[in-house]
Amino acid sequence: MDYTRRDFGKLALAGVPAAALLERSLVVSLLGAERPNSVINGVHIGTITYSYRSMPDQSAQAVLKYVVDSGISAIELMNGPAESFAGAPAPQRGRGGRRGQPQTPDEQAAQRGAADHLKNWRLSVSMDKYRALRKMYTDAGVTIYAWKCLTPSMSDEEFEYVFNVAEALGCTHTTLELTDDVAQLKRIGA
């Protein structure tokens, strides 16, 4: 069965990993190589690793395998797999509180403590770990064109961390969820 670039685009951009829809052998025959190459008629097709969030293993190594098995050679990398690979403290599970109920003061304090712990880690982690992550992905034929970690509430020091990681990963840009707070956007871009 032949696939047009439009067919491939629908599969790749539908938010469902192409690996779930295509056999690896079909991806290999479609793309013509064991290493992923998602350039079609000069257009690089990429995906955000959030597309693989339903997969059981969210480690950087497993996400890389999902990407390669999908035949994708360019990604926007979510912060979870990247920071976990670099040794970040495990994220706090759940936000606390009961469904529909506000957090208790203790739950709020625990959440602030976890956020402070993560911030302190971010400000001290070596960029060598991120360079090693970049090498692992590059060696597999996958380019990390963007890294998603920014949030408008980050401190200036954390913004610096985000941009340093993006550089270590070889990214051309970093992304965040859209905010309508123009002052925050100007602060990030300063």
JSON list of C-alpha atoms in Angstrom, two decimals:
[
{"chain": "A", "resi": 1, "resn": "MET", "atom": "CA", "xyz": [0.00, 0.00, 0.00]},
{"chain": "A", "resi": 2, "resn": "ASP", "atom": "CA", "xyz": [1.41, 3.40, -0.98]},
{"chain": "A", "resi": 3, "resn": "TYR", "atom": "CA", "xyz": [1.15, 6.40, 1.32]},
{"chain": "A", "resi": 4, "resn": "THR", "atom": "CA", "xyz": [1.13, 9.97, 0.06]},
{"chain": "A", "resi": 5, "resn": "ARG", "atom": "CA", "xyz": [2.78, 12.67, 2.11]},
{"chain": "A", "resi": 6, "resn": "ARG", "atom": "CA", "xyz": [-0.73, 13.86, 3.01]},
{"chain": "A", "resi": 7, "resn": "ASP", "atom": "CA", "xyz": [-1.57, 10.37, 4.32]},
{"chain": "A", "resi": 8, "resn": "PHE", "atom": "CA", "xyz": [1.67, 10.30, 6.30]},
{"chain": "A", "resi": 9, "resn": "GLY", "atom": "CA", "xyz": [1.02, 13.80, 7.64]},
{"chain": "A", "resi": 10, "resn": "LYS", "atom": "CA", "xyz": [-2.43, 12.77, 8.84]},
{"chain": "A", "resi": 11, "resn": "LEU", "atom": "CA", "xyz": [-0.91, 9.82, 10.68]},
{"chain": "A", "resi": 12, "resn": "ALA", "atom": "CA", "xyz": [1.99, 11.78, 12.17]},
{"chain": "A", "resi": 13, "resn": "LEU", "atom": "CA", "xyz": [0.01, 14.84, 13.17]},
{"chain": "A", "resi": 14, "resn": "ALA", "atom": "CA", "xyz": [-3.11, 13.14, 14.50]},
{"chain": "A", "resi": 15, "resn": "GLY", "atom": "CA", "xyz": [-1.59, 12.95, 17.96]},
{"chain": "A", "resi": 16, "resn": "VAL", "atom": "CA", "xyz": [-1.37, 9.17, 17.78]},
{"chain": "A", "resi": 17, "resn": "PRO", "atom": "CA", "xyz": [2.13, 7.77, 17.46]},
{"chain": "A", "resi": 18, "resn": "ALA", "atom": "CA", "xyz": [2.62, 6.38, 13.98]},
{"chain": "A", "resi": 19, "resn": "ALA", "atom": "CA", "xyz": [4.12, 3.27, 15.55]},
{"chain": "A", "resi": 20, "resn": "ALA", "atom": "CA", "xyz": [0.71, 2.36, 16.89]},
{"chain": "A", "resi": 21, "resn": "LEU", "atom": "CA", "xyz": [-0.69, 2.47, 13.36]},
{"chain": "A", "resi": 22, "resn": "LEU", "atom": "CA", "xyz": [2.15, 1.18, 11.20]},
{"chain": "A", "resi": 23, "resn": "GLU", "atom": "CA", "xyz": [4.34, -1.88, 11.41]},
{"chain": "A", "resi": 24, "resn": "ARG", "atom": "CA", "xyz": [8.05, -1.05, 11.68]},
{"chain": "A", "resi": 25, "resn": "SER", "atom": "CA", "xyz": [8.69, -2.83, 8.37]},
{"chain": "A", "resi": 26, "resn": "LEU", "atom": "CA", "xyz": [6.17, -0.57, 6.64]},
{"chain": "A", "resi": 27, "resn": "VAL", "atom": "CA", "xyz": [7.78, 2.53, 8.14]},
{"chain": "A", "resi": 28, "resn": "VAL", "atom": "CA", "xyz": [11.18, 1.29, 6.96]},
{"chain": "A", "resi": 29, "resn": "SER", "atom": "CA", "xyz": [9.88, 0.64, 3.44]},
{"chain": "A", "resi": 30, "resn": "LEU", "atom": "CA", "xyz": [8.02, 3.95, 3.38]},
{"chain": "A", "resi": 31, "resn": "LEU", "atom": "CA", "xyz": [10.97, 6.00, 4.56]},
{"chain": "A", "resi": 32, "resn": "GLY", "atom": "CA", "xyz": [13.66, 3.88, 2.95]},
{"chain": "A", "resi": 33, "resn": "ALA", "atom": "CA", "xyz": [16.08, 3.55, 5.87]},
{"chain": "A", "resi": 34, "resn": "GLU", "atom": "CA", "xyz": [16.54, 1.88, 9.24]},
{"chain": "A", "resi": 35, "resn": "ARG", "atom": "CA", "xyz": [17.39, 5.24, 10.79]},
{"chain": "A", "resi": 36, "resn": "PRO", "atom": "CA", "xyz": [14.38, 7.50, 10.90]},
{"chain": "A", "resi": 37, "resn": "ASN", "atom": "CA", "xyz": [14.11, 10.10, 8.16]},
{"chain": "A", "resi": 38, "resn": "SER", "atom": "CA", "xyz": [10.87, 12.02, 8.28]},
{"chain": "A", "resi": 39, "resn": "VAL", "atom": "CA", "xyz": [11.82, 14.53, 5.59]},
{"chain": "A", "resi": 40, "resn": "ILE", "atom": "CA", "xyz": [9.21, 14.27, 2.87]},
{"chain": "A", "resi": 41, "resn": "ASN", "atom": "CA", "xyz": [9.73, 16.34, -0.30]},
{"chain": "A", "resi": 42, "resn": "GLY", "atom": "CA", "xyz": [11.98, 18.69, 1.67]},
{"chain": "A", "resi": 43, "resn": "VAL", "atom": "CA", "xyz": [9.57, 19.15, 4.58]},
{"chain": "A", "resi": 44, "resn": "HIS", "atom": "CA", "xyz": [10.74, 17.83, 7.94]},
{"chain": "A", "resi": 45, "resn": "ILE", "atom": "CA", "xyz": [7.85, 16.13, 9.76]},
{"chain": "A", "resi": 46, "resn": "GLY", "atom": "CA", "xyz": [8.31, 16.12, 13.51]},
{"chain": "A", "resi": 47, "resn": "THR", "atom": "CA", "xyz": [6.28, 15.47, 16.62]},
{"chain": "A", "resi": 48, "resn": "ILE", "atom": "CA", "xyz": [6.13, 16.45, 20.26]},
{"chain": "A", "resi": 49, "resn": "THR", "atom": "CA", "xyz": [7.01, 13.62, 22.60]},
{"chain": "A", "resi": 50, "resn": "TYR", "atom": "CA", "xyz": [3.76, 14.32, 24.46]},
{"chain": "A", "resi": 51, "resn": "SER", "atom": "CA", "xyz": [2.24, 12.21, 21.67]},
{"chain": "A", "resi": 52, "resn": "TYR", "atom": "CA", "xyz": [3.72, 9.17, 23.44]},
{"chain": "A", "resi": 53, "resn": "ARG", "atom": "CA", "xyz": [2.33, 10.02, 26.90]},
{"chain": "A", "resi": 54, "resn": "SER", "atom": "CA", "xyz": [0.09, 6.95, 26.92]},
{"chain": "A", "resi": 55, "resn": "MET", "atom": "CA", "xyz": [3.06, 4.61, 26.51]},
{"chain": "A", "resi": 56, "resn": "PRO", "atom": "CA", "xyz": [4.08, 2.75, 29.68]},
{"chain": "A", "resi": 57, "resn": "ASP", "atom": "CA", "xyz": [7.73, 3.85, 29.92]},
{"chain": "A", "resi": 58, "resn": "GLN", "atom": "CA", "xyz": [8.43, 7.58, 29.86]},
{"chain": "A", "resi": 59, "resn": "SER", "atom": "CA", "xyz": [12.21, 7.39, 30.22]},
{"chain": "A", "resi": 60, "resn": "ALA", "atom": "CA", "xyz": [14.32, 9.25, 27.65]},
{"chain": "A", "resi": 61, "resn": "GLN", "atom": "CA", "xyz": [15.53, 5.91, 26.29]},
{"chain": "A", "resi": 62, "resn": "ALA", "atom": "CA", "xyz": [12.00, 4.52, 25.84]},
{"chain": "A", "resi": 63, "resn": "VAL", "atom": "CA", "xyz": [10.72, 7.75, 24.29]},
{"chain": "A", "resi": 64, "resn": "LEU", "atom": "CA", "xyz": [13.62, 7.61, 21.83]},
{"chain": "A", "resi": 65, "resn": "LYS", "atom": "CA", "xyz": [12.60, 4.08, 20.87]},
{"chain": "A", "resi": 66, "resn": "TYR", "atom": "CA", "xyz": [8.98, 5.16, 20.34]},
{"chain": "A", "resi": 67, "resn": "VAL", "atom": "CA", "xyz": [10.14, 8.03, 18.12]},
{"chain": "A", "resi": 68, "resn": "VAL", "atom": "CA", "xyz": [12.51, 5.86, 16.06]},
{"chain": "A", "resi": 69, "resn": "ASP", "atom": "CA", "xyz": [9.88, 3.12, 15.72]},
{"chain": "A", "resi": 70, "resn": "SER", "atom": "CA", "xyz": [7.49, 5.79, 14.41]},
{"chain": "A", "resi": 71, "resn": "GLY", "atom": "CA", "xyz": [10.00, 6.78, 11.73]},
{"chain": "A", "resi": 72, "resn": "ILE", "atom": "CA", "xyz": [10.23, 10.33, 13.08]},
{"chain": "A", "resi": 73, "resn": "SER", "atom": "CA", "xyz": [13.60, 12.09, 12.92]},
{"chain": "A", "resi": 74, "resn": "ALA", "atom": "CA", "xyz": [12.81, 15.46, 14.55]},
{"chain": "A", "resi": 75, "resn": "ILE", "atom": "CA", "xyz": [11.09, 16.14, 17.86]},
{"chain": "A", "resi": 76, "resn": "GLU", "atom": "CA", "xyz": [9.96, 18.69, 20.38]},
{"chain": "A", "resi": 77, "resn": "LEU", "atom": "CA", "xyz": [11.09, 17.06, 23.63]},
{"chain": "A", "resi": 78, "resn": "MET", "atom": "CA", "xyz": [8.97, 17.42, 26.75]},
{"chain": "A", "resi": 79, "resn": "ASN", "atom": "CA", "xyz": [10.81, 18.22, 29.96]},
{"chain": "A", "resi": 80, "resn": "GLY", "atom": "CA", "xyz": [9.84, 15.00, 31.82]},
{"chain": "A", "resi": 81, "resn": "PRO", "atom": "CA", "xyz": [12.02, 12.50, 29.95]},
{"chain": "A", "resi": 82, "resn": "ALA", "atom": "CA", "xyz": [14.88, 15.00, 29.58]},
{"chain": "A", "resi": 83, "resn": "GLU", "atom": "CA", "xyz": [14.99, 16.09, 33.21]},
{"chain": "A", "resi": 84, "resn": "SER", "atom": "CA", "xyz": [14.55, 12.54, 34.47]},
{"chain": "A", "resi": 85, "resn": "PHE", "atom": "CA", "xyz": [17.52, 11.47, 32.31]},
{"chain": "A", "resi": 86, "resn": "ALA", "atom": "CA", "xyz": [19.56, 14.31, 33.83]},
{"chain": "A", "resi": 87, "resn": "GLY", "atom": "CA", "xyz": [18.69, 13.17, 37.38]},
{"chain": "A", "resi": 88, "resn": "ALA", "atom": "CA", "xyz": [15.83, 15.46, 38.40]},
{"chain": "A", "resi": 89, "resn": "PRO", "atom": "CA", "xyz": [14.00, 14.66, 41.62]},
{"chain": "A", "resi": 90, "resn": "ALA", "atom": "CA", "xyz": [10.91, 12.53, 41.00]},
{"chain": "A", "resi": 91, "resn": "PRO", "atom": "CA", "xyz": [7.81, 14.66, 40.48]},
{"chain": "A", "resi": 92, "resn": "GLN", "atom": "CA", "xyz": [5.28, 14.90, 43.28]},
{"chain": "A", "resi": 93, "resn": "ARG", "atom": "CA", "xyz": [2.33, 12.61, 42.54]},
{"chain": "A", "resi": 94, "resn": "GLY", "atom": "CA", "xyz": [-1.07, 14.24, 42.44]},
{"chain": "A", "resi": 95, "resn": "ARG", "atom": "CA", "xyz": [-1.80, 17.81, 43.38]},
{"chain": "A", "resi": 96, "resn": "GLY", "atom": "CA", "xyz": [-3.27, 16.92, 46.73]},
{"chain": "A", "resi": 97, "resn": "GLY", "atom": "CA", "xyz": [-6.73, 17.83, 47.86]},
{"chain": "A", "resi": 98, "resn": "ARG", "atom": "CA", "xyz": [-9.79, 15.82, 47.17]},
{"chain": "A", "resi": 99, "resn": "ARG", "atom": "CA", "xyz": [-11.67, 16.01, 43.90]},
{"chain": "A", "resi": 100, "resn": "GLY", "atom": "CA", "xyz": [-13.35, 19.41, 43.75]},
{"chain": "A", "resi": 101, "resn": "GLN", "atom": "CA", "xyz": [-11.76, 20.48, 47.05]},
{"chain": "A", "resi": 102, "resn": "PRO", "atom": "CA", "xyz": [-8.97, 23.01, 47.54]},
{"chain": "A", "resi": 103, "resn": "GLN", "atom": "CA", "xyz": [-5.62, 21.86, 48.84]},
{"chain": "A", "resi": 104, "resn": "THR", "atom": "CA", "xyz": [-5.03, 21.89, 52.56]},
{"chain": "A", "resi": 105, "resn": "PRO", "atom": "CA", "xyz": [-2.26, 24.13, 53.93]},
{"chain": "A", "resi": 106, "resn": "ASP", "atom": "CA", "xyz": [-0.08, 21.02, 54.42]},
{"chain": "A", "resi": 107, "resn": "GLU", "atom": "CA", "xyz": [-0.64, 19.96, 50.80]},
{"chain": "A", "resi": 108, "resn": "GLN", "atom": "CA", "xyz": [0.20, 23.47, 49.61]},
{"chain": "A", "resi": 109, "resn": "ALA", "atom": "CA", "xyz": [3.38, 23.47, 51.69]},
{"chain": "A", "resi": 110, "resn": "ALA", "atom": "CA", "xyz": [4.39, 20.06, 50.29]},
{"chain": "A", "resi": 111, "resn": "GLN", "atom": "CA", "xyz": [3.80, 21.30, 46.74]},
{"chain": "A", "resi": 112, "resn": "ARG", "atom": "CA", "xyz": [5.90, 24.44, 47.37]},
{"chain": "A", "resi": 113, "resn": "GLY", "atom": "CA", "xyz": [8.64, 22.29, 48.90]},
{"chain": "A", "resi": 114, "resn": "ALA", "atom": "CA", "xyz": [8.72, 19.99, 45.87]},
{"chain": "A", "resi": 115, "resn": "ALA", "atom": "CA", "xyz": [8.82, 23.00, 43.53]},
{"chain": "A", "resi": 116, "resn": "ASP", "atom": "CA", "xyz": [11.71, 24.53, 45.50]},
{"chain": "A", "resi": 117, "resn": "HIS", "atom": "CA", "xyz": [13.58, 21.21, 45.43]},
{"chain": "A", "resi": 118, "resn": "LEU", "atom": "CA", "xyz": [13.17, 20.99, 41.64]},
{"chain": "A", "resi": 119, "resn": "LYS", "atom": "CA", "xyz": [14.25, 24.62, 41.20]},
{"chain": "A", "resi": 120, "resn": "ASN", "atom": "CA", "xyz": [17.38, 24.05, 43.28]},
{"chain": "A", "resi": 121, "resn": "TRP", "atom": "CA", "xyz": [18.20, 20.95, 41.23]},
{"chain": "A", "resi": 122, "resn": "ARG", "atom": "CA", "xyz": [17.70, 22.86, 37.97]},
{"chain": "A", "resi": 123, "resn": "LEU", "atom": "CA", "xyz": [20.06, 25.59, 39.10]},
{"chain": "A", "resi": 124, "resn": "SER", "atom": "CA", "xyz": [22.81, 23.09, 39.95]},
{"chain": "A", "resi": 125, "resn": "VAL", "atom": "CA", "xyz": [22.60, 20.34, 37.29]},
{"chain": "A", "resi": 126, "resn": "SER", "atom": "CA", "xyz": [25.47, 19.94, 34.84]},
{"chain": "A", "resi": 127, "resn": "MET", "atom": "CA", "xyz": [24.72, 20.58, 31.18]},
{"chain": "A", "resi": 128, "resn": "ASP", "atom": "CA", "xyz": [26.94, 17.56, 30.42]},
{"chain": "A", "resi": 129, "resn": "LYS", "atom": "CA", "xyz": [23.96, 15.32, 31.19]},
{"chain": "A", "resi": 130, "resn": "TYR", "atom": "CA", "xyz": [21.90, 17.12, 28.54]},
{"chain": "A", "resi": 131, "resn": "ARG", "atom": "CA", "xyz": [24.77, 16.94, 26.04]},
{"chain": "A", "resi": 132, "resn": "ALA", "atom": "CA", "xyz": [24.85, 13.16, 26.64]},
{"chain": "A", "resi": 133, "resn": "LEU", "atom": "CA", "xyz": [21.10, 13.03, 26.00]},
{"chain": "A", "resi": 134, "resn": "ARG", "atom": "CA", "xyz": [21.57, 14.97, 22.76]},
{"chain": "A", "resi": 135, "resn": "LYS", "atom": "CA", "xyz": [24.29, 12.54, 21.65]},
{"chain": "A", "resi": 136, "resn": "MET", "atom": "CA", "xyz": [22.08, 9.53, 22.39]},
{"chain": "A", "resi": 137, "resn": "TYR", "atom": "CA", "xyz": [19.26, 10.97, 20.26]},
{"chain": "A", "resi": 138, "resn": "THR", "atom": "CA", "xyz": [21.58, 12.20, 17.49]},
{"chain": "A", "resi": 139, "resn": "ASP", "atom": "CA", "xyz": [23.30, 8.80, 17.31]},
{"chain": "A", "resi": 140, "resn": "ALA", "atom": "CA", "xyz": [19.84, 7.26, 16.75]},
{"chain": "A", "resi": 141, "resn": "GLY", "atom": "CA", "xyz": [19.09, 9.74, 13.94]},
{"chain": "A", "resi": 142, "resn": "VAL", "atom": "CA", "xyz": [16.74, 12.00, 15.89]},
{"chain": "A", "resi": 143, "resn": "THR", "atom": "CA", "xyz": [17.16, 15.78, 16.09]},
{"chain": "A", "resi": 144, "resn": "ILE", "atom": "CA", "xyz": [15.74, 17.65, 19.08]},
{"chain": "A", "resi": 145, "resn": "TYR", "atom": "CA", "xyz": [14.58, 20.89, 17.48]},
{"chain": "A", "resi": 146, "resn": "ALA", "atom": "CA", "xyz": [12.69, 22.19, 20.53]},
{"chain": "A", "resi": 147, "resn": "TRP", "atom": "CA", "xyz": [12.48, 21.62, 24.25]},
{"chain": "A", "resi": 148, "resn": "LYS", "atom": "CA", "xyz": [9.31, 22.32, 26.21]},
{"chain": "A", "resi": 149, "resn": "CYS", "atom": "CA", "xyz": [9.89, 23.34, 29.80]},
{"chain": "A", "resi": 150, "resn": "LEU", "atom": "CA", "xyz": [9.15, 27.07, 30.05]},
{"chain": "A", "resi": 151, "resn": "THR", "atom": "CA", "xyz": [6.37, 28.31, 32.28]},
{"chain": "A", "resi": 152, "resn": "PRO", "atom": "CA", "xyz": [5.64, 32.01, 32.82]},
{"chain": "A", "resi": 153, "resn": "SER", "atom": "CA", "xyz": [5.93, 31.61, 36.60]},
{"chain": "A", "resi": 154, "resn": "MET", "atom": "CA", "xyz": [9.59, 30.54, 36.47]},
{"chain": "A", "resi": 155, "resn": "SER", "atom": "CA", "xyz": [12.26, 32.72, 38.02]},
{"chain": "A", "resi": 156, "resn": "ASP", "atom": "CA", "xyz": [14.83, 34.49, 35.85]},
{"chain": "A", "resi": 157, "resn": "GLU", "atom": "CA", "xyz": [17.41, 31.89, 36.95]},
{"chain": "A", "resi": 158, "resn": "GLU", "atom": "CA", "xyz": [15.12, 29.10, 35.77]},
{"chain": "A", "resi": 159, "resn": "PHE", "atom": "CA", "xyz": [14.66, 30.87, 32.41]},
{"chain": "A", "resi": 160, "resn": "GLU", "atom": "CA", "xyz": [18.45, 30.84, 32.09]},
{"chain": "A", "resi": 161, "resn": "TYR", "atom": "CA", "xyz": [18.45, 27.11, 32.90]},
{"chain": "A", "resi": 162, "resn": "VAL", "atom": "CA", "xyz": [15.82, 26.44, 30.19]},
{"chain": "A", "resi": 163, "resn": "PHE", "atom": "CA", "xyz": [17.83, 28.30, 27.56]},
{"chain": "A", "resi": 164, "resn": "ASN", "atom": "CA", "xyz": [21.08, 26.59, 28.62]},
{"chain": "A", "resi": 165, "resn": "VAL", "atom": "CA", "xyz": [19.42, 23.17, 28.33]},
{"chain": "A", "resi": 166, "resn": "ALA", "atom": "CA", "xyz": [18.00, 24.09, 24.92]},
{"chain": "A", "resi": 167, "resn": "GLU", "atom": "CA", "xyz": [21.52, 24.98, 23.77]},
{"chain": "A", "resi": 168, "resn": "ALA", "atom": "CA", "xyz": [22.99, 21.75, 25.20]},
{"chain": "A", "resi": 169, "resn": "LEU", "atom": "CA", "xyz": [20.29, 19.73, 23.40]},
{"chain": "A", "resi": 170, "resn": "GLY", "atom": "CA", "xyz": [20.98, 21.52, 20.11]},
{"chain": "A", "resi": 171, "resn": "CYS", "atom": "CA", "xyz": [17.52, 23.06, 19.97]},
{"chain": "A", "resi": 172, "resn": "THR", "atom": "CA", "xyz": [16.68, 25.95, 17.70]},
{"chain": "A", "resi": 173, "resn": "HIS", "atom": "CA", "xyz": [13.89, 27.02, 20.04]},
{"chain": "A", "resi": 174, "resn": "THR", "atom": "CA", "xyz": [12.03, 26.29, 23.24]},
{"chain": "A", "resi": 175, "resn": "THR", "atom": "CA", "xyz": [8.26, 26.29, 23.71]},
{"chain": "A", "resi": 176, "resn": "LEU", "atom": "CA", "xyz": [5.59, 26.91, 26.32]},
{"chain": "A", "resi": 177, "resn": "GLU", "atom": "CA", "xyz": [1.83, 26.90, 26.61]},
{"chain": "A", "resi": 178, "resn": "LEU", "atom": "CA", "xyz": [0.40, 30.13, 25.27]},
{"chain": "A", "resi": 179, "resn": "THR", "atom": "CA", "xyz": [-0.31, 32.78, 27.85]},
{"chain": "A", "resi": 180, "resn": "ASP", "atom": "CA", "xyz": [-2.26, 35.99, 27.31]},
{"chain": "A", "resi": 181, "resn": "ASP", "atom": "CA", "xyz": [-0.06, 37.83, 29.81]},
{"chain": "A", "resi": 182, "resn": "VAL", "atom": "CA", "xyz": [1.99, 40.08, 27.52]},
{"chain": "A", "resi": 183, "resn": "ALA", "atom": "CA", "xyz": [4.21, 41.25, 30.39]},
{"chain": "A", "resi": 184, "resn": "GLN", "atom": "CA", "xyz": [5.19, 37.64, 31.14]},
{"chain": "A", "resi": 185, "resn": "LEU", "atom": "CA", "xyz": [5.98, 36.97, 27.48]},
{"chain": "A", "resi": 186, "resn": "LYS", "atom": "CA", "xyz": [8.16, 40.10, 27.33]},
{"chain": "A", "resi": 187, "resn": "ARG", "atom": "CA", "xyz": [9.92, 38.97, 30.52]},
{"chain": "A", "resi": 188, "resn": "ILE", "atom": "CA", "xyz": [10.69, 35.57, 28.98]},
{"chain": "A", "resi": 189, "resn": "GLY", "atom": "CA", "xyz": [11.97, 37.19, 25.80]},
{"chain": "A", "resi": 190, "resn": "ALA", "atom": "CA", "xyz": [14.14, 39.75, 27.59]}
]
